[in-house]
Short mmCIF file of N, CA and C in Angstrom, two decimals:
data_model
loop_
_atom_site.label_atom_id
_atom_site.label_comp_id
_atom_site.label_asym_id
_atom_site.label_seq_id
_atom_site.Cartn_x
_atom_site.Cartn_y
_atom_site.Cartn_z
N UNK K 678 -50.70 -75.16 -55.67
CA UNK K 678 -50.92 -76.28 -54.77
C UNK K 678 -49.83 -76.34 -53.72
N UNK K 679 -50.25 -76.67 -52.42
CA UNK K 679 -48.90 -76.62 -51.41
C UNK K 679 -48.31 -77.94 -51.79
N UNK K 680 -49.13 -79.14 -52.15
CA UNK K 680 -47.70 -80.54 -52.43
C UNK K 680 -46.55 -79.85 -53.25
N UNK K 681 -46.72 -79.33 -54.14
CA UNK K 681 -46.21 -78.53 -55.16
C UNK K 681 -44.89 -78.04 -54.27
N UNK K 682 -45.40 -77.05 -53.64
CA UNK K 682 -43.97 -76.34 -52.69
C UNK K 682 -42.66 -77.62 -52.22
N UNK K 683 -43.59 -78.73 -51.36
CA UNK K 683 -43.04 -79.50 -50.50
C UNK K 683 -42.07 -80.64 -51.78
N UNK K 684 -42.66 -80.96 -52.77
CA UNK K 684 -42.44 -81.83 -53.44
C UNK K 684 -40.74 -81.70 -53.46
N UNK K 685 -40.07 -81.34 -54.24
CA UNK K 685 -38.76 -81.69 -53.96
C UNK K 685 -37.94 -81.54 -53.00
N UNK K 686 -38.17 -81.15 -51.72
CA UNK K 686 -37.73 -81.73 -50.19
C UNK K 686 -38.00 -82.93 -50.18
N UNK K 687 -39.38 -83.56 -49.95
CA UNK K 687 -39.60 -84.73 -49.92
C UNK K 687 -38.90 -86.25 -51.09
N UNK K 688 -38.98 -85.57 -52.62
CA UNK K 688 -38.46 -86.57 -53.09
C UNK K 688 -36.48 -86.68 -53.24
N UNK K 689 -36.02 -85.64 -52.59
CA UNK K 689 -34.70 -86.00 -53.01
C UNK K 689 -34.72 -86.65 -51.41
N UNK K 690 -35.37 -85.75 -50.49
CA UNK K 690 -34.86 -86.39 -49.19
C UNK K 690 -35.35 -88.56 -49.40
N UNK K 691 -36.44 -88.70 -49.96
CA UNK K 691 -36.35 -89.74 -49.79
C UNK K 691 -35.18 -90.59 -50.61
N UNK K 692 -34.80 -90.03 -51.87
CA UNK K 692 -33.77 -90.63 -52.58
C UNK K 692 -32.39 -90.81 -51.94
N UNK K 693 -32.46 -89.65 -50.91
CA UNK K 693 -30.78 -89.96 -50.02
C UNK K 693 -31.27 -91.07 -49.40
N UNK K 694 -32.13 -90.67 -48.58
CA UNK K 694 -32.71 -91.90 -47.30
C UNK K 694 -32.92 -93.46 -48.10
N UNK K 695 -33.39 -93.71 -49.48
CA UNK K 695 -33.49 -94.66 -50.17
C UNK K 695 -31.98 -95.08 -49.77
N UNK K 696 -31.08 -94.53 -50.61
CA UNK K 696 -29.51 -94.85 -50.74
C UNK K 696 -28.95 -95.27 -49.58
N UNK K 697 -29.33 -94.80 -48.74
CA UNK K 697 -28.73 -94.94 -46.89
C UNK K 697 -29.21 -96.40 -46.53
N UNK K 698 -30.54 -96.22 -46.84
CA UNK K 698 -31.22 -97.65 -46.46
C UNK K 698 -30.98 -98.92 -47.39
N UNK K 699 -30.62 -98.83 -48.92
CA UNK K 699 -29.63 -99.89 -49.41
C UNK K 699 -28.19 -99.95 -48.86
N UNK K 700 -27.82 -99.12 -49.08
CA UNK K 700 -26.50 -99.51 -48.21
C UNK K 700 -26.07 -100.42 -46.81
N UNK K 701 -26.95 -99.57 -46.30
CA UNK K 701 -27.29 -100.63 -45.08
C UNK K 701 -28.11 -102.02 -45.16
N UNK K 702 -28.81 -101.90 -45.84
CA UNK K 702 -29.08 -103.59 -46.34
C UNK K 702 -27.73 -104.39 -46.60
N UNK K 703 -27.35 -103.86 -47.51
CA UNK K 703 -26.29 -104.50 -48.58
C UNK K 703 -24.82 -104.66 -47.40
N UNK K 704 -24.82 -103.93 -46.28
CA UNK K 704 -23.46 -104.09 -45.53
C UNK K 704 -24.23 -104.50 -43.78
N UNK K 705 -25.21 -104.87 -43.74
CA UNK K 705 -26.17 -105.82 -42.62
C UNK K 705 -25.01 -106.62 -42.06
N UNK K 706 -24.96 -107.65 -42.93
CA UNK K 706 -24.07 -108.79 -42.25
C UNK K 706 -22.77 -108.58 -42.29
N UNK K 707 -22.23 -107.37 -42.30
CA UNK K 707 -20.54 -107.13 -42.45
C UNK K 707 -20.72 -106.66 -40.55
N UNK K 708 -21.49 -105.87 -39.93
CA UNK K 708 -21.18 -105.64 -38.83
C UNK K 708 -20.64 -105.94 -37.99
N UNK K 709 -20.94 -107.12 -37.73
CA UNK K 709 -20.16 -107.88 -36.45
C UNK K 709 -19.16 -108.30 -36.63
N UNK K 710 -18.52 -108.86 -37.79
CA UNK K 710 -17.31 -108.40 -38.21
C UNK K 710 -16.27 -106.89 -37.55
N UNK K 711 -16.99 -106.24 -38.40
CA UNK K 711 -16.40 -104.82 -38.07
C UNK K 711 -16.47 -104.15 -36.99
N UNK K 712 -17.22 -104.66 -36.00
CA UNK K 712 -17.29 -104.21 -34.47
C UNK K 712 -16.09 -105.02 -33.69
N UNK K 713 -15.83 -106.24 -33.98
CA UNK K 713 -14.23 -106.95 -33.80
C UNK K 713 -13.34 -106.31 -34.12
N UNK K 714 -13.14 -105.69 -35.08
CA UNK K 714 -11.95 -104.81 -35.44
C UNK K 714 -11.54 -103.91 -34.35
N UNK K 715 -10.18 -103.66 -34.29
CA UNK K 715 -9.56 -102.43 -33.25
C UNK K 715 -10.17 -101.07 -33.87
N UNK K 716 -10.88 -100.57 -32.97
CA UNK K 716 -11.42 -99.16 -33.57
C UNK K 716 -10.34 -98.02 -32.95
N UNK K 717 -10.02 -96.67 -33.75
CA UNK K 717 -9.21 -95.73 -33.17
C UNK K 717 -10.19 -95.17 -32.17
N UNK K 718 -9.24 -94.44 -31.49
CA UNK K 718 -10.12 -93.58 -30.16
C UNK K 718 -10.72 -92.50 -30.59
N UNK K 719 -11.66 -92.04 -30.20
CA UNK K 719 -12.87 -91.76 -30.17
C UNK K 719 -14.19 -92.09 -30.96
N UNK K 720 -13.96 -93.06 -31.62
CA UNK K 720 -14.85 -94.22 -32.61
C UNK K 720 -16.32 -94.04 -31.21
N UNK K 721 -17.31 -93.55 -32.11
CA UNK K 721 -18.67 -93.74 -31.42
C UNK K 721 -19.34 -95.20 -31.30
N UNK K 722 -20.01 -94.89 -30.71
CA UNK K 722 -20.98 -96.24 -30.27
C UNK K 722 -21.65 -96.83 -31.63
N UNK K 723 -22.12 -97.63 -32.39
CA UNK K 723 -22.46 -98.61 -33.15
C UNK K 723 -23.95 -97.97 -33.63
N UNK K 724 -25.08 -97.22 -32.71
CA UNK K 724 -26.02 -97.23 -32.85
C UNK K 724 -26.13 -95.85 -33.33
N UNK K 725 -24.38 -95.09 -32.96
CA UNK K 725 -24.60 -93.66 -33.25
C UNK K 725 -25.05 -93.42 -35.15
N UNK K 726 -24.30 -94.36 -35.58
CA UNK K 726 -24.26 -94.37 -37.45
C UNK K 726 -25.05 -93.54 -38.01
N UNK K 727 -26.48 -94.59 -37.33
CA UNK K 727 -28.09 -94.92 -38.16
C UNK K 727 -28.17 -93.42 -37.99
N UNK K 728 -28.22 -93.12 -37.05
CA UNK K 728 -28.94 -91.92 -36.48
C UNK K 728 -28.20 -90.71 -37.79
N UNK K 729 -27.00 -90.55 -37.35
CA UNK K 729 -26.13 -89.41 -37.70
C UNK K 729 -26.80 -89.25 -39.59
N UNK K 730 -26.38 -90.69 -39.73
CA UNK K 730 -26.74 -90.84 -41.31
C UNK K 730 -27.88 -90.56 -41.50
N UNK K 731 -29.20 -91.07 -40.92
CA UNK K 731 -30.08 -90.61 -41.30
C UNK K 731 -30.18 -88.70 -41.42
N UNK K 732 -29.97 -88.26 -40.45
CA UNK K 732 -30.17 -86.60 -40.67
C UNK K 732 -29.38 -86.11 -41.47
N UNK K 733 -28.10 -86.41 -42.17
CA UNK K 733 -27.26 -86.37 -43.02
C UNK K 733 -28.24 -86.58 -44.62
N UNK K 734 -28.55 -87.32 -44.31
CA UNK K 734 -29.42 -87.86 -45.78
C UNK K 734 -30.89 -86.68 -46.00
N UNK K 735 -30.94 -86.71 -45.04
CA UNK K 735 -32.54 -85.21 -44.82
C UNK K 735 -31.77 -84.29 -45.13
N UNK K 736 -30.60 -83.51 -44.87
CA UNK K 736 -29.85 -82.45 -44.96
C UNK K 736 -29.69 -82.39 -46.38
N UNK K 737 -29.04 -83.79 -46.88
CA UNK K 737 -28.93 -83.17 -48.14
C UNK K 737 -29.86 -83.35 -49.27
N UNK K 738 -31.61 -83.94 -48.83
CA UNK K 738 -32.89 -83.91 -49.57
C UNK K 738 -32.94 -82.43 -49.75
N UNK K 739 -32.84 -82.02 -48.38
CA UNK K 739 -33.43 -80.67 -48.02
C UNK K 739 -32.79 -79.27 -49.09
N UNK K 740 -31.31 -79.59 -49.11
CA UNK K 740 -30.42 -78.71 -49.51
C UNK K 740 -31.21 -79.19 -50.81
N UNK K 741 -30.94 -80.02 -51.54
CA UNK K 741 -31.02 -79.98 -53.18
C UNK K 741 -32.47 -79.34 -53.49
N UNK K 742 -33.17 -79.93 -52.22
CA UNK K 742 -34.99 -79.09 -52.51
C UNK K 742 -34.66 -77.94 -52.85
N UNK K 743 -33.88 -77.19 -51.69
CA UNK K 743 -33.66 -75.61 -52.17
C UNK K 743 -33.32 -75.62 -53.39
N UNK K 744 -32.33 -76.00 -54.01
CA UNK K 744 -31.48 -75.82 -55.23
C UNK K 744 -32.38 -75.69 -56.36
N UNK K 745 -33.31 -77.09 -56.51
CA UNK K 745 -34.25 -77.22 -57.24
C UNK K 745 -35.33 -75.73 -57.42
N UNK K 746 -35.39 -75.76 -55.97
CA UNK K 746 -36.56 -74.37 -56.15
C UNK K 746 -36.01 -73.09 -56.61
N UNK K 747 -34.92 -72.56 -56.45
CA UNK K 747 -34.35 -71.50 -56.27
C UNK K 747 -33.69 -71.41 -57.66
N UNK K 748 -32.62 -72.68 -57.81
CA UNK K 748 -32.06 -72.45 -59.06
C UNK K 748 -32.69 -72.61 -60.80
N UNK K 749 -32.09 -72.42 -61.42
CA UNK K 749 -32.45 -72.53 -62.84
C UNK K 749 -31.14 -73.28 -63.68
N UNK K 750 -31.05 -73.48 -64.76
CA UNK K 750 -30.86 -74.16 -65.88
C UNK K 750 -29.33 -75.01 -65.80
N UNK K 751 -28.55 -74.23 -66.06
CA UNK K 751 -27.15 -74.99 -66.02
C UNK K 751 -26.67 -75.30 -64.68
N UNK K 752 -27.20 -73.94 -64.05
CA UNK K 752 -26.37 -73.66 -62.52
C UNK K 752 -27.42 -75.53 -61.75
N UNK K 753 -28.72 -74.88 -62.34
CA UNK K 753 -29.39 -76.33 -61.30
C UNK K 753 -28.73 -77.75 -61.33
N UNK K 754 -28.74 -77.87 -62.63
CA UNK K 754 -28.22 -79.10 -63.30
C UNK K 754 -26.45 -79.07 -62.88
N UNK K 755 -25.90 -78.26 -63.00
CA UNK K 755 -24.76 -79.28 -62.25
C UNK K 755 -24.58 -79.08 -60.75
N UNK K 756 -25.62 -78.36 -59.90
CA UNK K 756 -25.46 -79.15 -58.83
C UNK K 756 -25.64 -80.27 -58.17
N UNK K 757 -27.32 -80.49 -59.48
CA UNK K 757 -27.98 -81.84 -59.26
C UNK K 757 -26.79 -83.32 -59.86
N UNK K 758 -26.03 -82.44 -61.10
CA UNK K 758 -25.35 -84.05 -61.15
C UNK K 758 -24.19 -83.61 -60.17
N UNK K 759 -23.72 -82.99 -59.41
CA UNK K 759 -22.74 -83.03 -58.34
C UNK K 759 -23.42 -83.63 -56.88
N UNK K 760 -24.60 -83.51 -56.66
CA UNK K 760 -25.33 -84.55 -55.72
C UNK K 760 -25.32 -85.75 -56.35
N UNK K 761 -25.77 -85.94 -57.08
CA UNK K 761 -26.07 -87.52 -57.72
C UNK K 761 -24.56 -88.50 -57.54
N UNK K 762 -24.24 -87.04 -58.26
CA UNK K 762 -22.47 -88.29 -58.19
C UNK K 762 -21.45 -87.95 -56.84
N UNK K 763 -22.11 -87.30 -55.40
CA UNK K 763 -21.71 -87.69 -54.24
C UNK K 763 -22.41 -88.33 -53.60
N UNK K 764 -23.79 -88.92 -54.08
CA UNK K 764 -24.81 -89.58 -53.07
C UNK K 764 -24.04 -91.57 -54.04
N UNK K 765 -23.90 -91.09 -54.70
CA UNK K 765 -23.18 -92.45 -55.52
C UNK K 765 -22.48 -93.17 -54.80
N UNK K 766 -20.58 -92.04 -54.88
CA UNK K 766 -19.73 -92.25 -53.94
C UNK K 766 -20.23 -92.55 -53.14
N UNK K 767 -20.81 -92.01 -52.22
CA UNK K 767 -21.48 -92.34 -50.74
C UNK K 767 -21.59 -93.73 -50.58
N UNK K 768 -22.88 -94.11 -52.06
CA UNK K 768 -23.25 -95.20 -51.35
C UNK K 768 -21.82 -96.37 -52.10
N UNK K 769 -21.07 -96.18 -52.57
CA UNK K 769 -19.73 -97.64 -52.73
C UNK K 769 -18.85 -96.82 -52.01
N UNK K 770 -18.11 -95.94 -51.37
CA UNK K 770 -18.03 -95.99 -50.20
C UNK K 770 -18.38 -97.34 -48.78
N UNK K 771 -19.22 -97.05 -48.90
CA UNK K 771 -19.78 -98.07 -47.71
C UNK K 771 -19.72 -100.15 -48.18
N UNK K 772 -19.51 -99.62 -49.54
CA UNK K 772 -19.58 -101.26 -50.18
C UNK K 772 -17.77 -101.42 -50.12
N UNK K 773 -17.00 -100.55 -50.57
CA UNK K 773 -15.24 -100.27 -50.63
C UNK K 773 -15.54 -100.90 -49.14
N UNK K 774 -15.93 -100.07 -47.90
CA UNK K 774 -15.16 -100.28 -47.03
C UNK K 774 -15.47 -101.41 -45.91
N UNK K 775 -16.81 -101.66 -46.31
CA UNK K 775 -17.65 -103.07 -45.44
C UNK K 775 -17.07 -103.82 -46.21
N UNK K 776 -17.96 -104.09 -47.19
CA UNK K 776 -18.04 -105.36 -48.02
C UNK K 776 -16.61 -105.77 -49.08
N UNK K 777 -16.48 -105.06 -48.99
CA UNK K 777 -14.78 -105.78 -50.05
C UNK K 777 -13.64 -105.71 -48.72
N UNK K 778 -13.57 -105.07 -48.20
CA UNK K 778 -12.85 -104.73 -47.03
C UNK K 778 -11.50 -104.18 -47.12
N UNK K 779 -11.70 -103.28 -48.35
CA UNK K 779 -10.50 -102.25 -48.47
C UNK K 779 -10.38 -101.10 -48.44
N UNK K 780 -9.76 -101.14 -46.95
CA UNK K 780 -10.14 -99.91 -46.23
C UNK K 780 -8.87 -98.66 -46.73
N UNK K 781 -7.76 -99.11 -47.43
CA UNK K 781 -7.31 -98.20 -48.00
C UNK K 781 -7.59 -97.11 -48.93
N UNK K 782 -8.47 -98.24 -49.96
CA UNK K 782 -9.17 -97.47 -51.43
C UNK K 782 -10.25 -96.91 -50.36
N UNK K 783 -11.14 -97.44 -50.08
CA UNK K 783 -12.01 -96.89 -49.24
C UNK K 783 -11.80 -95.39 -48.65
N UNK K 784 -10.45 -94.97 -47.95
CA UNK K 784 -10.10 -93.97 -47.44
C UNK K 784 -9.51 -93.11 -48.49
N UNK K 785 -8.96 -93.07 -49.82
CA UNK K 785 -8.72 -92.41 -51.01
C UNK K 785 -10.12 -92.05 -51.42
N UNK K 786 -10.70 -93.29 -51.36
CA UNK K 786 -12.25 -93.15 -52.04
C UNK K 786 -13.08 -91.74 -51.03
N UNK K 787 -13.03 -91.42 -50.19
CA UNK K 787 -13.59 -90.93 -49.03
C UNK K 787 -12.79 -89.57 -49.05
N UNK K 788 -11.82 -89.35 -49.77
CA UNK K 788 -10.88 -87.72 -50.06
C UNK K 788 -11.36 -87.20 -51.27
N UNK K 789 -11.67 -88.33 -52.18
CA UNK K 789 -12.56 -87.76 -53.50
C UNK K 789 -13.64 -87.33 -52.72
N UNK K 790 -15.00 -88.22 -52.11
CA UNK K 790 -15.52 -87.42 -51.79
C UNK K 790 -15.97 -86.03 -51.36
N UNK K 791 -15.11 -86.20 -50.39
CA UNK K 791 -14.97 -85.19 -50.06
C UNK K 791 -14.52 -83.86 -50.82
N UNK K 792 -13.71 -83.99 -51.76
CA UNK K 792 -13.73 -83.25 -52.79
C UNK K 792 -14.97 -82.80 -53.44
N UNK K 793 -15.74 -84.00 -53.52
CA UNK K 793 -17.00 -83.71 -54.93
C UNK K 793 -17.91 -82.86 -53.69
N UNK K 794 -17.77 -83.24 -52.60
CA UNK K 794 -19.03 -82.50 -51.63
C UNK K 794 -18.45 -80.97 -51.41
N UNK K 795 -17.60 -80.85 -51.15
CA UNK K 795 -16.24 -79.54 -51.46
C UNK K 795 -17.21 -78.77 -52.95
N UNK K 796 -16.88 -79.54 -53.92
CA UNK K 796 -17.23 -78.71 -55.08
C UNK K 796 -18.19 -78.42 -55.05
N UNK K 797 -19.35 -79.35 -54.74
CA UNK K 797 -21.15 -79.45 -55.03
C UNK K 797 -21.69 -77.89 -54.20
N UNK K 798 -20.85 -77.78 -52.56
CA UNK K 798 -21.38 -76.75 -51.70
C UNK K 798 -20.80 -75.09 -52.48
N UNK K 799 -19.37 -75.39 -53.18
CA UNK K 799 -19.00 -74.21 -53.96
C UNK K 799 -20.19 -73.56 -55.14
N UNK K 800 -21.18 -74.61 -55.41
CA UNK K 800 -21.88 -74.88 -56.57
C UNK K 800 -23.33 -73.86 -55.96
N UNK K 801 -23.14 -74.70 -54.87
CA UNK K 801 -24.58 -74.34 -54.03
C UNK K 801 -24.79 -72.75 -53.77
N UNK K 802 -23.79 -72.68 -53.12
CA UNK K 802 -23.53 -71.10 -52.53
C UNK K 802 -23.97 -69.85 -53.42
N UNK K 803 -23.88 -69.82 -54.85
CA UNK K 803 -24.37 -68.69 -55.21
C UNK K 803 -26.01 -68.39 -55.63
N UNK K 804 -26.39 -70.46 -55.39
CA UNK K 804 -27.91 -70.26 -55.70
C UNK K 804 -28.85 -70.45 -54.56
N UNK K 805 -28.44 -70.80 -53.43
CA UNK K 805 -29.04 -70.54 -51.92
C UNK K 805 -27.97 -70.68 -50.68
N UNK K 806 -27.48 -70.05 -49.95
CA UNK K 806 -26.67 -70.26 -49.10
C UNK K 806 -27.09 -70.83 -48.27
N UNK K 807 -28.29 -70.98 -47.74
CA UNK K 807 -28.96 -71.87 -46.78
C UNK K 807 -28.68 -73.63 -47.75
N UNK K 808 -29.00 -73.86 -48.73
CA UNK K 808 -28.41 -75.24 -49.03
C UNK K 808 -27.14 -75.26 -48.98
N UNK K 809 -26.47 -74.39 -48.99
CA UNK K 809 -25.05 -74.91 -49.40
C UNK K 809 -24.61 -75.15 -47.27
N UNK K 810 -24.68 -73.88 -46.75
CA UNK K 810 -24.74 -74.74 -45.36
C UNK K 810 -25.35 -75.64 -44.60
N UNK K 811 -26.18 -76.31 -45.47
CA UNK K 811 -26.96 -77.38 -44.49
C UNK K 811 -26.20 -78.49 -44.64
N UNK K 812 -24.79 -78.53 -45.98
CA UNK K 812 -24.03 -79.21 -46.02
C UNK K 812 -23.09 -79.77 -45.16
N UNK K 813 -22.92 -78.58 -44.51
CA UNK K 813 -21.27 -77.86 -43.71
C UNK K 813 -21.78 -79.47 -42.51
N UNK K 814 -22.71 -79.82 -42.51
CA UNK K 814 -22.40 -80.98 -40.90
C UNK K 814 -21.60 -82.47 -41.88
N UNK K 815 -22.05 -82.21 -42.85
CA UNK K 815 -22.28 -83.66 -43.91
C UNK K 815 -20.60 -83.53 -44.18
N UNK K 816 -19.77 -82.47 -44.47
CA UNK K 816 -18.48 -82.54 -44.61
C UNK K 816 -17.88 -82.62 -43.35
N UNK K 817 -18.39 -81.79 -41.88
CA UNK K 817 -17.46 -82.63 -41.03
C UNK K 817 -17.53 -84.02 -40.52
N UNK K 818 -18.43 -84.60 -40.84
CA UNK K 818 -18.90 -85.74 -40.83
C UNK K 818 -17.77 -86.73 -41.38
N UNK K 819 -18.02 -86.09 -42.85
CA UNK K 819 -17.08 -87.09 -43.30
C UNK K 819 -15.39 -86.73 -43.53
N UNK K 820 -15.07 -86.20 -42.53
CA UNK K 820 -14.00 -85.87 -42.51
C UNK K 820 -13.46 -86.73 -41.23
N UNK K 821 -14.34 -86.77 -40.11
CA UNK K 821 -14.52 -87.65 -38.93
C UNK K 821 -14.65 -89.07 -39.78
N UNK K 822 -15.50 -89.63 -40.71
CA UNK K 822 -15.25 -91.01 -41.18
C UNK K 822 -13.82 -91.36 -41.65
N UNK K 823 -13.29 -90.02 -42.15
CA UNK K 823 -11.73 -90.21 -42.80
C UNK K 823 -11.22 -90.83 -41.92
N UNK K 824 -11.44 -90.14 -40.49
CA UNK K 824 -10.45 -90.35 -39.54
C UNK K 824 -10.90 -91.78 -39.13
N UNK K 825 -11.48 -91.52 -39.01
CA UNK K 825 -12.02 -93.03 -38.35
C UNK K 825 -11.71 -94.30 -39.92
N UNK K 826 -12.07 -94.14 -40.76
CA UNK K 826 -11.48 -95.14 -42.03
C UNK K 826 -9.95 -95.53 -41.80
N UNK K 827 -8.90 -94.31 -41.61
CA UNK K 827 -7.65 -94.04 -41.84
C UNK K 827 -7.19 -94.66 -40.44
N UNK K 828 -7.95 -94.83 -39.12
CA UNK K 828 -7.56 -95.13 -38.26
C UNK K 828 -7.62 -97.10 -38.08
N UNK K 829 -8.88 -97.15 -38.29
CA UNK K 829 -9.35 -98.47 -38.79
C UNK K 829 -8.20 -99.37 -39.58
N UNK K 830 -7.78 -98.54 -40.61
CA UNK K 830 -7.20 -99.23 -41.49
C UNK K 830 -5.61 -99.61 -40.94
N UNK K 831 -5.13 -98.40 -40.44
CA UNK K 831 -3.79 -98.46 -39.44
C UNK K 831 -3.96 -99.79 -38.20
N UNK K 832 -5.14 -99.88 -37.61
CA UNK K 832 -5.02 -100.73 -36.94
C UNK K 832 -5.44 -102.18 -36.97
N UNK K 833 -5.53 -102.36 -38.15
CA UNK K 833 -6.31 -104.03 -38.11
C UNK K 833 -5.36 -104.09 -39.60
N UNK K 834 -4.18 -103.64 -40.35
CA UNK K 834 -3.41 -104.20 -41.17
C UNK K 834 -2.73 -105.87 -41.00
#
C-alpha cells in the first residue's frame, strides 16, 4: 500500500508539529512581554519564529521517517528515544524560557540540547545519512537561539 510508505513521515512530522503548536499555545500570552525586552543584535523579526520552527519540526518528522524505514532494532530504538527526549527538551525549553522566565537555566537547558541533538544525528548517520543531515539546519538553529537566549539574558538582568 503507498499510505504504508508515507506513514511515518507523516506521523512523526505531525508529532513535532503537534509539540511546536502546544508550545506555542502554552507561551501565546508571554509575547508581548518578550518583544519589550532588549533583544541582542541580529534578533529576527517576531513572525520569523513560526515559520523557521515550523520547517524545523517537518525536518525532523521527516528525518525520524527515514530512521523508522531504514533502521532496525536497537539502532532504531535509540534514535527514536534520542528524538523523543530532544523533541521534549524542545518543548520546556520554550516553557524555561517564556513562561518561568529563566533565561539562564533556559540557556544551560539549550547546551544540553544541543548535546542530545549532537548525539541523536551521531546515531542517525550510520542508518541514513540523509536523516542525519536534514538535522544539520535544526542544530544551527539552535545554536543561533543560544545566542540569542545568552544575549537576551545579558541584557534584560
Amino acid at each position: 500500500m503507498m499510505w504504508d510508505k508515507y506513514k511515518p513521515y507523516v506521523g512523526f512530522s505531525a508529532l513535532a508539529l503537534a509539540v511546536g503548536v502546544l508550545a506555542g499555545l502554552l507561551t501565546r500570552g508571554e509575547m508581548e512581554a518578550f518583544a519589550a525586552l532588549n533583544q541582542p543584535p541580529l534578533s529576527p523579526p517576531g513572525w520569523l519564529f513560526p515559520v523557521v520552527w515550523t520547517i524545523l519540526y517537518l525536518l525532523m518528522g521527516i528525518s525520524m521517517g527515514l530512521i523508522w524505514r531504514q533502521g532496525t532494532g536497537f539502532q532504531r530504538r535509540r534514535v527514536l528515544e534520542l528524538w523523543c527526549v530532544q523533541l521534549g527538551m524542545n518543548f520546556l525549553w520554550t516553557l524555561l524560557f517564556f513562561n518561568l522566565q529563566l533565561r539562564l537555566t533556559a540557556f544551560f537547558w539549550l547546551l544540553a540540547l544541543l548535546a542530545i541533538v549532537g548525539w541523536m544525528v551521531s546515531k542517525m548517520e550510520p542508518i541514513d545519512r540523509t536523516a542525519a543531515r536534514l538535522q544539520i539546519p535544526y542544530l544551527i538553529w539552535l545554536l543561533f537561539a543560544g545566542y540569542l537566549n545568552f544575549g537576551v539574558y545579558l541584557l534584560n538582568r
